Amino acid sequence: MNTANPVILLVDDSEEILDYLSQDLTGKYEVRTAMDGLEALDILQHQPIHLVISDVVMPGMDGLALCSAVKSSPDLNHIPVILLTAQNALQSKIQGLKTGADAYIEKPFSLDHLYAQIDNLLENRLKLKESYARSPFLPINSTTYSKEDEVFWKQLTGVILDNLRDTALDVERIAVLLNMSKSTLYRKIKSLSGMSPSDVINLARLKKSADLMSAGNFRINELAREVGYKYPSQFRRNFQKQFKMSPADYIEKVRRAISI
């Protein structure tokens, strides 16, 4: 499925509510619907979903159980979840937040309020992706979105850095080291960073090379090997593309900064 709009999954046991929200959200978003938590999980496991909006009280798997399942799954826990409920008790809200819900909205609610929550969650995720892609010196794990994402990204970063000198390092190798399927790893990285695994590996190599240039007196060819490039020419080309200057120019810039 290819779509330019974010895909939202609506979960409610009321067809009337699903129809009402679907009609209002469709156009700005792509909308998928489910009538209980189990159906929602099946959709989440087979379709790319950017955000879940779920009622709390439903037969079978309710919204709290669904949210808990999403947030405890390495494959799904990057997906923001908004819970809707007619219950206004403080304890109910606390329960929802304990399951990892990103937002909690009481019924009846205004559509403007719902839109604001949706836009805020999606915009925050987009900003994180753009920040990571634009800021090559930003630590990899500082762009994560949630506690679960941070744990995953820290593990991913550790695996990449530990194997950075391996010129054959790729998504298949990382998937094995993280005990994940290749497809799950690709989907997770793409969702969190907006980049492919190969782009993330390449950026990690370039960040490390910049750190090494700032700290030591490496020759360009030595640097290339140190960060896992088989060919120095490829390293120079990628460095120029990422940093808008050659490795030699960057080294000279560092030397001038140190001498000031």
Coordinates of N, CA and C in Angstrom, one line a residue, residues 33-135:
T33 N -10.2 0.6 9.8 CA -11.0 0.4 11.0 C -11.0 -1.0 11.5
A34 N -11.2 -1.2 12.8 CA -11.4 -2.5 13.4 C -12.4 -2.4 14.5
M35 N -13.1 -3.5 14.8 CA -14.2 -3.4 15.9 C -13.7 -4.0 17.2
D36 N -12.5 -4.5 17.3 CA -12.0 -4.9 18.6 C -10.5 -5.0 18.5
G37 N -9.9 -5.2 19.7 CA -8.4 -5.2 19.8 C -7.7 -6.3 19.0
L38 N -8.3 -7.5 18.9 CA -7.7 -8.6 18.2 C -7.7 -8.3 16.7
E39 N -8.8 -7.7 16.2 CA -8.8 -7.4 14.7 C -7.8 -6.3 14.5
A40 N -7.7 -5.3 15.4 CA -6.7 -4.2 15.2 C -5.3 -4.8 15.2
L41 N -5.0 -5.7 16.1 CA -3.6 -6.3 16.1 C -3.3 -7.0 14.8
D42 N -4.3 -7.7 14.2 CA -4.1 -8.3 12.9 C -3.8 -7.3 11.8
I43 N -4.5 -6.2 11.8 CA -4.2 -5.2 10.8 C -2.8 -4.6 11.1
L44 N -2.5 -4.3 12.3 CA -1.2 -3.7 12.6 C 0.0 -4.6 12.2
Q45 N -0.2 -5.9 12.2 CA 0.8 -6.8 11.9 C 1.0 -7.0 10.4
H46 N 0.0 -6.6 9.6 CA 0.0 -6.8 8.2 C 0.0 -5.5 7.3
Q47 N -0.3 -4.4 8.0 CA -0.3 -3.1 7.2 C 0.5 -2.0 7.9
P48 N 1.1 -1.1 7.2 CA 1.8 0.0 7.8 C 0.8 1.0 8.4
I49 N 0.8 1.2 9.7 CA -0.1 2.1 10.4 C 0.8 3.2 11.1
H50 N 0.4 4.4 11.0 CA 1.1 5.5 11.6 C 0.6 5.9 13.0
L51 N -0.7 5.7 13.3 CA -1.2 6.1 14.6 C -2.5 5.3 14.8
V52 N -2.8 4.9 16.1 CA -4.0 4.2 16.5 C -4.8 5.0 17.4
I53 N -6.1 5.1 17.0 CA -7.1 5.7 17.9 C -8.1 4.6 18.3
S54 N -8.2 4.3 19.6 CA -9.0 3.2 20.1 C -9.9 3.6 21.3
D55 N -11.1 3.1 21.2 CA -12.0 3.2 22.4 C -11.4 2.3 23.5
V56 N -11.7 2.6 24.7 CA -11.2 1.7 25.8 C -12.1 0.5 26.1
V57 N -13.4 0.8 26.2 CA -14.4 -0.3 26.6 C -14.9 -1.0 25.3
M58 N -14.4 -2.2 25.1 CA -14.8 -3.0 24.0 C -14.9 -4.5 24.4
P59 N -15.7 -5.3 23.8 CA -15.7 -6.7 24.1 C -14.5 -7.4 23.6
G60 N -14.1 -8.5 24.2 CA -12.9 -9.2 23.8 C -11.7 -8.5 24.3
M61 N -10.8 -8.1 23.4 CA -9.6 -7.3 23.8 C -10.0 -5.8 23.8
D62 N -10.0 -5.2 25.0 CA -10.4 -3.8 25.1 C -9.2 -2.9 24.7
G63 N -9.4 -1.6 24.8 CA -8.4 -0.6 24.4 C -7.2 -0.7 25.2
L64 N -7.3 -0.9 26.5 CA -6.2 -0.9 27.4 C -5.3 -2.1 27.0
A65 N -5.9 -3.3 26.8 CA -5.2 -4.5 26.4 C -4.5 -4.3 25.0
L66 N -5.2 -3.7 24.1 CA -4.6 -3.4 22.8 C -3.4 -2.5 22.9
C67 N -3.6 -1.4 23.7 CA -2.4 -0.5 23.9 C -1.3 -1.2 24.5
S68 N -1.5 -2.0 25.5 CA -0.4 -2.7 26.2 C 0.3 -3.7 25.2
A69 N -0.5 -4.3 24.3 CA 0.0 -5.3 23.3 C 0.9 -4.5 22.3
V70 N 0.4 -3.3 21.9 CA 1.2 -2.5 20.9 C 2.5 -2.1 21.6
K71 N 2.4 -1.5 22.8 CA 3.6 -0.9 23.4 C 4.6 -2.0 23.9
S72 N 4.2 -3.2 24.0 CA 5.1 -4.2 24.5 C 5.7 -5.0 23.3
S73 N 5.3 -4.7 22.1 CA 5.8 -5.4 20.9 C 6.9 -4.6 20.3
P74 N 8.1 -5.3 20.1 CA 9.2 -4.6 19.4 C 8.8 -4.2 18.0
D75 N 7.9 -4.9 17.4 CA 7.5 -4.5 16.0 C 6.6 -3.3 15.9
L76 N 5.8 -3.1 17.0 CA 4.8 -2.1 17.0 C 4.9 -0.9 17.9
N77 N 5.8 -1.0 18.9 CA 5.8 0.0 20.0 C 6.2 1.4 19.6
H78 N 6.6 1.6 18.3 CA 6.9 3.0 17.9 C 5.6 3.7 17.4
I79 N 4.5 3.0 17.3 CA 3.2 3.6 16.8 C 2.5 4.3 18.0
P80 N 2.2 5.6 17.8 CA 1.5 6.3 18.8 C 0.0 5.8 19.0
V81 N -0.4 5.8 20.2 CA -1.8 5.3 20.5 C -2.6 6.4 21.3
I82 N -3.8 6.8 20.8 CA -4.7 7.7 21.5 C -5.9 6.8 22.0
L83 N -6.2 6.9 23.3 CA -7.3 6.2 23.8 C -8.5 7.1 24.0
L84 N -9.6 6.6 23.7 CA -10.9 7.3 23.9 C -11.8 6.6 24.9
T85 N -12.4 7.3 25.8 CA -13.2 6.7 26.8 C -14.3 7.6 27.4
A86 N -15.4 7.1 27.8 CA -16.4 7.8 28.4 C -16.2 7.9 29.9
Q87 N -15.2 7.1 30.4 CA -14.9 7.1 31.8 C -14.0 8.3 32.2
N88 N -14.5 9.0 33.2 CA -13.8 10.3 33.5 C -13.0 10.1 34.9
A89 N -13.0 8.9 35.4 CA -12.3 8.7 36.6 C -10.8 8.8 36.4
L90 N -10.1 9.4 37.4 CA -8.7 9.6 37.4 C -8.0 8.2 37.3
Q91 N -8.5 7.2 37.9 CA -7.8 5.9 37.9 C -7.8 5.3 36.5
S92 N -8.9 5.6 35.8 CA -9.0 5.1 34.4 C -7.9 5.8 33.5
K93 N -7.7 7.1 33.7 CA -6.7 7.8 33.0 C -5.3 7.2 33.3
I94 N -5.1 7.0 34.6 CA -3.8 6.5 35.0 C -3.5 5.1 34.4
Q95 N -4.6 4.3 34.4 CA -4.4 2.9 33.7 C -4.0 3.1 32.3
G96 N -4.7 4.0 31.6 CA -4.4 4.2 30.2 C -2.9 4.6 30.0
L97 N -2.5 5.6 30.8 CA -1.1 6.1 30.6 C -0.1 5.0 31.0
K98 N -0.4 4.1 32.0 CA 0.5 3.1 32.4 C 0.7 2.0 31.3
T99 N -0.3 1.9 30.4 CA -0.2 0.9 29.3 C 0.7 1.5 28.2
G100 N 1.1 2.8 28.3 CA 1.9 3.4 27.3 C 1.2 4.3 26.3
A101 N -0.1 4.6 26.6 CA -0.8 5.5 25.7 C -0.2 6.8 25.6
D102 N -0.2 7.4 24.3 CA 0.5 8.6 24.1 C -0.5 9.8 24.4
A103 N -1.8 9.5 24.3 CA -2.8 10.6 24.7 C -4.0 9.9 25.1
Y104 N -4.8 10.6 25.9 CA -6.1 10.0 26.5 C -7.1 11.1 26.4
I105 N -8.2 10.8 25.6 CA -9.3 11.8 25.4 C -10.6 11.3 25.9
E106 N -11.3 12.1 26.7 CA -12.6 11.7 27.2 C -13.7 12.0 26.3
K107 N -14.7 11.1 26.2 CA -15.9 11.3 25.4 C -16.9 12.1 26.3
P108 N -17.7 13.0 25.8 CA -17.7 13.4 24.4 C -16.5 14.4 24.1
F109 N -15.9 14.4 23.0 CA -14.8 15.2 22.7 C -15.1 16.0 21.4
S110 N -14.4 17.1 21.2 CA -14.5 17.9 20.0 C -13.6 17.3 18.9
L111 N -14.0 17.3 17.7 CA -13.1 16.9 16.6 C -11.8 17.7 16.5
D112 N -12.0 19.0 16.9 CA -10.8 19.9 16.9 C -9.7 19.4 17.9
H113 N -10.2 18.9 19.0 CA -9.3 18.4 20.0 C -8.6 17.1 19.5
L114 N -9.4 16.3 18.9 CA -8.8 15.0 18.4 C -7.8 15.3 17.3
Y115 N -8.2 16.2 16.4 CA -7.2 16.6 15.3 C -5.9 17.2 15.9
A116 N -6.1 18.0 16.9 CA -4.9 18.6 17.5 C -3.9 17.5 18.1
Q117 N -4.5 16.5 18.7 CA -3.7 15.4 19.3 C -3.1 14.6 18.2
I118 N -3.8 14.3 17.1 CA -3.3 13.5 16.0 C -2.1 14.3 15.4
D119 N -2.4 15.5 15.1 CA -1.4 16.3 14.4 C -0.1 16.5 15.2
N120 N -0.3 16.7 16.5 CA 0.8 16.9 17.4 C 1.7 15.6 17.5
L121 N 1.1 14.5 17.6 CA 1.8 13.2 17.7 C 2.6 12.9 16.4
L122 N 1.9 13.1 15.2 CA 2.5 12.9 13.9 C 3.6 13.9 13.6
E123 N 3.3 15.2 14.0 CA 4.3 16.2 13.7 C 5.6 16.0 14.5
N124 N 5.4 15.6 15.8 CA 6.6 15.3 16.6 C 7.4 14.2 16.0
R125 N 6.8 13.1 15.5 CA 7.5 12.0 14.9 C 8.2 12.5 13.6
L126 N 7.6 13.3 12.8 CA 8.2 13.9 11.6 C 9.4 14.7 11.9
K127 N 9.3 15.6 13.0 CA 10.4 16.4 13.4 C 11.6 15.6 13.8
L128 N 11.4 14.5 14.5 CA 12.4 13.6 14.9 C 13.2 13.0 13.7
K129 N 12.4 12.6 12.7 CA 13.0 12.0 11.5 C 13.8 13.1 10.8
E130 N 13.3 14.3 10.6 CA 14.0 15.3 9.9 C 15.2 15.8 10.7
S131 N 15.1 15.8 12.0 CA 16.3 16.2 12.8 C 17.4 15.2 12.7
Y132 N 17.1 13.9 12.7 CA 18.1 12.9 12.5 C 18.8 13.0 11.1
A133 N 17.9 13.2 10.1 CA 18.4 13.2 8.7 C 19.3 14.4 8.5
R134 N 18.9 15.6 9.1 CA 19.6 16.8 8.9 C 20.9 17.0 9.7
S135 N 20.9 16.4 10.9 CA 22.0 16.7 11.9 C 22.9 15.5 12.0

